[in-house]
GROMACS .gro file of C-alpha atoms in nm:
model
  248
    1MET     CA    1   0.693  -7.064   3.567
    2ILE     CA    2   0.806  -6.803   3.823
    3ILE     CA    3   1.101  -6.714   3.599
    4PHE     CA    4   0.861  -6.658   3.308
    5TYR     CA    5   0.652  -6.414   3.515
    6ILE     CA    6   0.964  -6.228   3.625
    7ILE     CA    7   1.074  -6.192   3.262
    8VAL     CA    8   0.729  -6.059   3.161
    9ILE     CA    9   0.726  -5.807   3.447
   10LEU     CA   10   1.076  -5.686   3.362
   11PHE     CA   11   0.977  -5.650   2.997
   12LEU     CA   12   0.670  -5.443   3.087
   13LEU     CA   13   0.879  -5.223   3.314
   14TYR     CA   14   1.122  -5.169   3.028
   15ILE     CA   15   0.835  -5.059   2.798
   16VAL     CA   16   0.697  -4.818   3.060
   17ILE     CA   17   1.039  -4.662   3.130
   18LYS     CA   18   1.110  -4.625   2.759
   19LYS     CA   19   0.777  -4.450   2.699
   20HIS     CA   20   0.837  -4.219   2.995
   21LYS     CA   21   1.178  -4.121   2.859
   22ARG     CA   22   1.032  -4.050   2.517
   23LYS     CA   23   0.754  -3.839   2.669
   24HIS     CA   24   1.003  -3.647   2.882
   25ALA     CA   25   1.232  -3.587   2.586
   26HIS     CA   26   0.935  -3.460   2.384
   27LYS     CA   27   0.842  -3.214   2.661
   28VAL     CA   28   1.199  -3.083   2.684
   29GLY     CA   29   1.206  -3.032   2.308
   30LYS     CA   30   0.870  -2.858   2.317
   31THR     CA   31   0.981  -2.623   2.597
   32PHE     CA   32   1.295  -2.538   2.399
   33ASN     CA   33   1.086  -2.452   2.093
   34VAL     CA   34   0.865  -2.222   2.300
   35PHE     CA   35   1.169  -2.036   2.429
   36GLU     CA   36   1.307  -2.016   2.077
   37TYR     CA   37   0.975  -1.877   1.952
   38LEU     CA   38   0.964  -1.611   2.227
   39SER     CA   39   1.324  -1.516   2.156
   40ASN     CA   40   1.253  -1.476   1.783
   41LYS     CA   41   0.943  -1.273   1.864
   42ARG     CA   42   1.142  -1.041   2.087
   43GLN     CA   43   1.415  -0.996   1.827
   44LEU     CA   44   1.158  -0.909   1.560
   45ILE     CA   45   0.992  -0.644   1.778
   46GLU     CA   46   1.329  -0.490   1.864
   47THR     CA   47   1.400  -0.424   1.495
   48VAL     CA   48   1.132  -0.155   1.527
   49THR     CA   49   1.090  -0.056   1.891
   50SER     CA   50   1.180  -0.124   2.251
   51LEU     CA   51   0.991  -0.388   2.449
   52GLU     CA   52   0.930  -0.123   2.715
   53ARG     CA   53   0.747   0.116   2.483
   54GLY     CA   54   0.376   0.117   2.413
   55THR     CA   55   0.129  -0.158   2.493
   56TRP     CA   56   0.127  -0.531   2.431
   57SER     CA   57  -0.134  -0.481   2.157
   58GLU     CA   58   0.081  -0.223   1.978
   59ARG     CA   59   0.376  -0.463   1.979
   60GLU     CA   60   0.152  -0.743   1.847
   61LEU     CA   61   0.051  -0.516   1.560
   62ILE     CA   62   0.418  -0.452   1.484
   63LEU     CA   63   0.475  -0.829   1.470
   64LYS     CA   64   0.183  -0.873   1.231
   65LEU     CA   65   0.326  -0.608   1.001
   66LEU     CA   66   0.675  -0.757   1.005
   67LYS     CA   67   0.548  -1.111   0.945
   68ASN     CA   68   0.354  -0.983   0.643
   69ASP     CA   69   0.669  -0.841   0.485
   70PHE     CA   70   0.629  -0.475   0.575
   71PRO     CA   71   0.987  -0.351   0.632
   72ALA     CA   72   1.097  -0.246   0.979
   73GLY     CA   73   1.218   0.089   0.840
   74ALA     CA   74   0.863   0.175   0.732
   75ILE     CA   75   0.713   0.123   1.080
   76PHE     CA   76   0.721   0.403   1.339
   77HIS     CA   77   0.598   0.325   1.690
   78ASP     CA   78   0.495   0.544   1.984
   79LEU     CA   79   0.537   0.885   1.826
   80TYR     CA   80   0.520   1.215   2.015
   81ILE     CA   81   0.437   1.503   1.782
   82LEU     CA   82   0.517   1.847   1.923
   83LYS     CA   83   0.254   2.118   1.876
   84PRO     CA   84   0.332   2.492   1.845
   85ASN     CA   85   0.161   2.556   2.183
   86GLY     CA   86   0.406   2.322   2.359
   87GLN     CA   87   0.162   2.035   2.393
   88THR     CA   88   0.208   1.694   2.233
   89SER     CA   89   0.001   1.447   2.035
   90GLN     CA   90   0.084   1.079   2.093
   91ILE     CA   91   0.035   0.840   1.799
   92ASP     CA   92   0.040   0.463   1.849
   93LEU     CA   93   0.187   0.365   1.514
   94VAL     CA   94   0.251   0.495   1.162
   95LEU     CA   95   0.319   0.279   0.856
   96ALA     CA   96   0.474   0.441   0.549
   97THR     CA   97   0.348   0.280   0.227
   98LYS     CA   98   0.363   0.356  -0.144
   99VAL     CA   99   0.010   0.502  -0.131
  100GLY     CA  100   0.070   0.725   0.171
  101LEU     CA  101   0.089   0.705   0.548
  102ILE     CA  102  -0.135   0.479   0.754
  103VAL     CA  103  -0.193   0.604   1.108
  104PHE     CA  104  -0.310   0.344   1.361
  105GLU     CA  105  -0.507   0.391   1.680
  106VAL     CA  106  -0.481   0.067   1.879
  107LYS     CA  107  -0.752  -0.028   2.130
  108ASP     CA  108  -0.771  -0.329   2.362
  109TYR     CA  109  -1.127  -0.416   2.464
  110SER     CA  110  -1.350  -0.712   2.543
  111GLY     CA  111  -1.728  -0.732   2.505
  112TRP     CA  112  -1.946  -0.567   2.241
  113ILE     CA  113  -1.846  -0.233   2.088
  114PHE     CA  114  -2.110   0.009   1.956
  115GLY     CA  115  -2.052   0.347   1.793
  116LYS     CA  116  -2.094   0.586   1.504
  117GLY     CA  117  -1.822   0.785   1.333
  118ASN     CA  118  -1.988   1.116   1.417
  119GLN     CA  119  -2.057   1.046   1.787
  120GLN     CA  120  -1.835   1.182   2.063
  121THR     CA  121  -1.841   0.859   2.262
  122TRP     CA  122  -1.866   0.488   2.186
  123THR     CA  123  -2.000   0.217   2.416
  124GLN     CA  124  -1.850  -0.104   2.547
  125VAL     CA  125  -2.111  -0.356   2.666
  126LEU     CA  126  -2.013  -0.636   2.905
  127SER     CA  127  -2.193  -0.918   3.086
  128TYR     CA  128  -2.469  -0.940   2.825
  129GLY     CA  129  -2.576  -0.581   2.877
  130ARG     CA  130  -2.545  -0.562   3.254
  131GLU     CA  131  -2.239  -0.335   3.235
  132LYS     CA  132  -2.179  -0.045   2.996
  133ASN     CA  133  -1.872   0.174   2.964
  134ARG     CA  134  -1.826   0.477   2.743
  135PHE     CA  135  -1.501   0.583   2.578
  136TYR     CA  136  -1.395   0.861   2.342
  137ASN     CA  137  -1.468   0.793   1.976
  138PRO     CA  138  -1.138   0.647   1.839
  139ILE     CA  139  -1.216   0.774   1.489
  140LEU     CA  140  -1.225   1.134   1.618
  141GLN     CA  141  -0.921   1.063   1.835
  142ASN     CA  142  -0.715   0.946   1.540
  143LYS     CA  143  -0.842   1.231   1.322
  144LYS     CA  144  -0.689   1.476   1.572
  145HIS     CA  145  -0.358   1.286   1.549
  146ILE     CA  146  -0.365   1.309   1.168
  147ASP     CA  147  -0.452   1.682   1.181
  148VAL     CA  148  -0.142   1.744   1.395
  149LEU     CA  149   0.071   1.527   1.165
  150ARG     CA  150  -0.041   1.726   0.860
  151LYS     CA  151   0.094   2.046   1.016
  152GLN     CA  152   0.450   1.911   1.032
  153SER     CA  153   0.542   2.029   0.681
  154LYS     CA  154   0.401   2.131   0.344
  155GLN     CA  155   0.452   1.777   0.218
  156PHE     CA  156   0.262   1.626   0.511
  157SER     CA  157  -0.030   1.857   0.437
  158LYS     CA  158  -0.067   1.713   0.087
  159ILE     CA  159   0.017   1.343   0.096
  160PRO     CA  160  -0.262   1.087   0.153
  161ILE     CA  161  -0.299   0.979   0.516
  162TYR     CA  162  -0.530   0.693   0.608
  163SER     CA  163  -0.675   0.617   0.951
  164VAL     CA  164  -0.703   0.260   1.081
  165ILE     CA  165  -0.863   0.185   1.418
  166VAL     CA  166  -0.759  -0.162   1.539
  167PHE     CA  167  -0.939  -0.343   1.819
  168PHE     CA  168  -0.742  -0.614   1.997
  169GLY     CA  169  -0.892  -0.838   2.265
  170SER     CA  170  -1.200  -1.057   2.268
  171CYS     CA  171  -1.437  -0.788   2.147
  172SER     CA  172  -1.708  -0.790   1.882
  173LEU     CA  173  -1.778  -0.481   1.669
  174ARG     CA  174  -2.156  -0.425   1.671
  175ASN     CA  175  -2.346  -0.163   1.474
  176ILE     CA  176  -2.040   0.048   1.387
  177SER     CA  177  -2.153   0.296   1.121
  178PHE     CA  178  -2.092   0.637   0.958
  179ILE     CA  179  -1.724   0.556   0.910
  180PRO     CA  180  -1.558   0.846   0.721
  181LYS     CA  181  -1.371   0.813   0.394
  182ASP     CA  182  -1.006   0.702   0.423
  183THR     CA  183  -1.087   0.542   0.759
  184ILE     CA  184  -1.115   0.172   0.848
  185VAL     CA  185  -1.229   0.016   1.175
  186THR     CA  186  -1.116  -0.344   1.217
  187THR     CA  187  -1.038  -0.621   1.461
  188SER     CA  188  -0.677  -0.736   1.490
  189TYR     CA  189  -0.765  -1.053   1.296
  190ARG     CA  190  -0.840  -0.856   0.979
  191VAL     CA  191  -0.599  -0.565   1.011
  192ILE     CA  192  -0.363  -0.696   0.741
  193GLU     CA  193  -0.660  -0.734   0.506
  194ALA     CA  194  -0.757  -0.374   0.583
  195ILE     CA  195  -0.405  -0.249   0.504
  196GLN     CA  196  -0.391  -0.446   0.180
  197THR     CA  197  -0.728  -0.297   0.081
  198ILE     CA  198  -0.592   0.056   0.130
  199ILE     CA  199  -0.280  -0.022  -0.074
  200SER     CA  200  -0.465  -0.198  -0.357
  201GLU     CA  201  -0.744   0.059  -0.394
  202ASN     CA  202  -0.535   0.377  -0.402
  203GLU     CA  203  -0.285   0.534  -0.641
  204PRO     CA  204   0.082   0.576  -0.541
  205ALA     CA  205   0.143   0.886  -0.329
  206ASN     CA  206   0.332   1.180  -0.473
  207TYR     CA  207   0.614   1.201  -0.220
  208THR     CA  208   0.830   1.504  -0.294
  209ASP     CA  209   1.090   1.423  -0.029
  210LYS     CA  210   1.084   1.079   0.133
  211HIS     CA  211   1.384   1.167   0.348
  212GLU     CA  212   1.184   1.448   0.510
  213ILE     CA  213   0.899   1.206   0.588
  214VAL     CA  214   1.135   0.958   0.754
  215ARG     CA  215   1.326   1.231   0.939
  216ILE     CA  216   1.012   1.385   1.093
  217LEU     CA  217   0.863   1.048   1.190
  218LYS     CA  218   1.191   0.929   1.340
  219GLN     CA  219   1.221   1.249   1.541
  220ALA     CA  220   0.868   1.195   1.673
  221VAL     CA  221   0.972   0.848   1.790
  222LEU     CA  222   1.286   0.989   1.955
  223ASN     CA  223   1.071   1.246   2.135
  224GLY     CA  224   0.922   0.954   2.328
  225ASN     CA  225   1.264   0.890   2.485
  226ASP     CA  226   1.268   1.238   2.637
  227THR     CA  227   1.140   1.214   2.997
  228ASN     CA  228   1.041   1.582   2.998
  229ILE     CA  229   0.821   1.534   2.691
  230GLN     CA  230   0.668   1.221   2.845
  231GLU     CA  231   0.594   1.398   3.174
  232ASN     CA  232   0.446   1.700   2.998
  233HIS     CA  233   0.223   1.472   2.791
  234ILE     CA  234   0.097   1.291   3.103
  235THR     CA  235   0.029   1.628   3.270
  236GLN     CA  236  -0.156   1.743   2.958
  237ILE     CA  237  -0.378   1.430   2.960
  238GLU     CA  238  -0.448   1.461   3.333
  239ASP     CA  239  -0.540   1.827   3.291
  240MET     CA  240  -0.772   1.740   3.003
  241ILE     CA  241  -0.949   1.472   3.210
  242GLY     CA  242  -0.965   1.716   3.502
  243LYS     CA  243  -1.005   1.468   3.788
  244ASN     CA  244  -0.804   1.699   4.011
  245ARG     CA  245  -1.083   1.953   3.975
  246LEU     CA  246  -1.350   1.715   4.104
  247PHE     CA  247  -1.447   1.750   4.472
  248GLU     CA  248  -1.693   1.484   4.585
   0.00000   0.00000   0.00000
């Protein structure tokens, strides 16, 4: 009888050990897959831009574009457009399509977002209305970027350019209205749908020199590698905000 109990106990131990090994092997495999996924993600991003440039949200947008079959050569990230007065205009991302250029302004917010296309500022509401923050209207912000882009050449002044404002983060767009023509405001979840709408609802653009388009956009990206241009842009933004002129 004692021998029988010993055999049963040994058998149960064998089952437990076997299950533990299987569970451990499954975890190891799962960890490997996660690393593989992150590695693939990194490699995809690097076909367009450096991991050190821009924000996490901008790089997530690049991934979305690549995974939806937009070619890496049509995506231009973190552009610095030089103005005649020596200042710069920084653009988050430009996508070249058959219907024209799509210029993206990428925002990362939580809470509720309220605003109108013709207002100077929009409002972020947090904690069920207990906290409110104002920020510059991203539609007007991106319009300024497009205005600077149009001055780069005669061709840029004529081709269609569309504005897409993309909100990443756990935010909800509330009462957004008076959105201008050729402009879309969207969450990151529907950004591909927004792009496809632009492409499907517009005629092919009349590009007179595609090489010029690519050359100018590539140069704007390369400008972002110039530390002097970066420093001048930061100084320009700080001067515009004017905190150094506030004495409390």
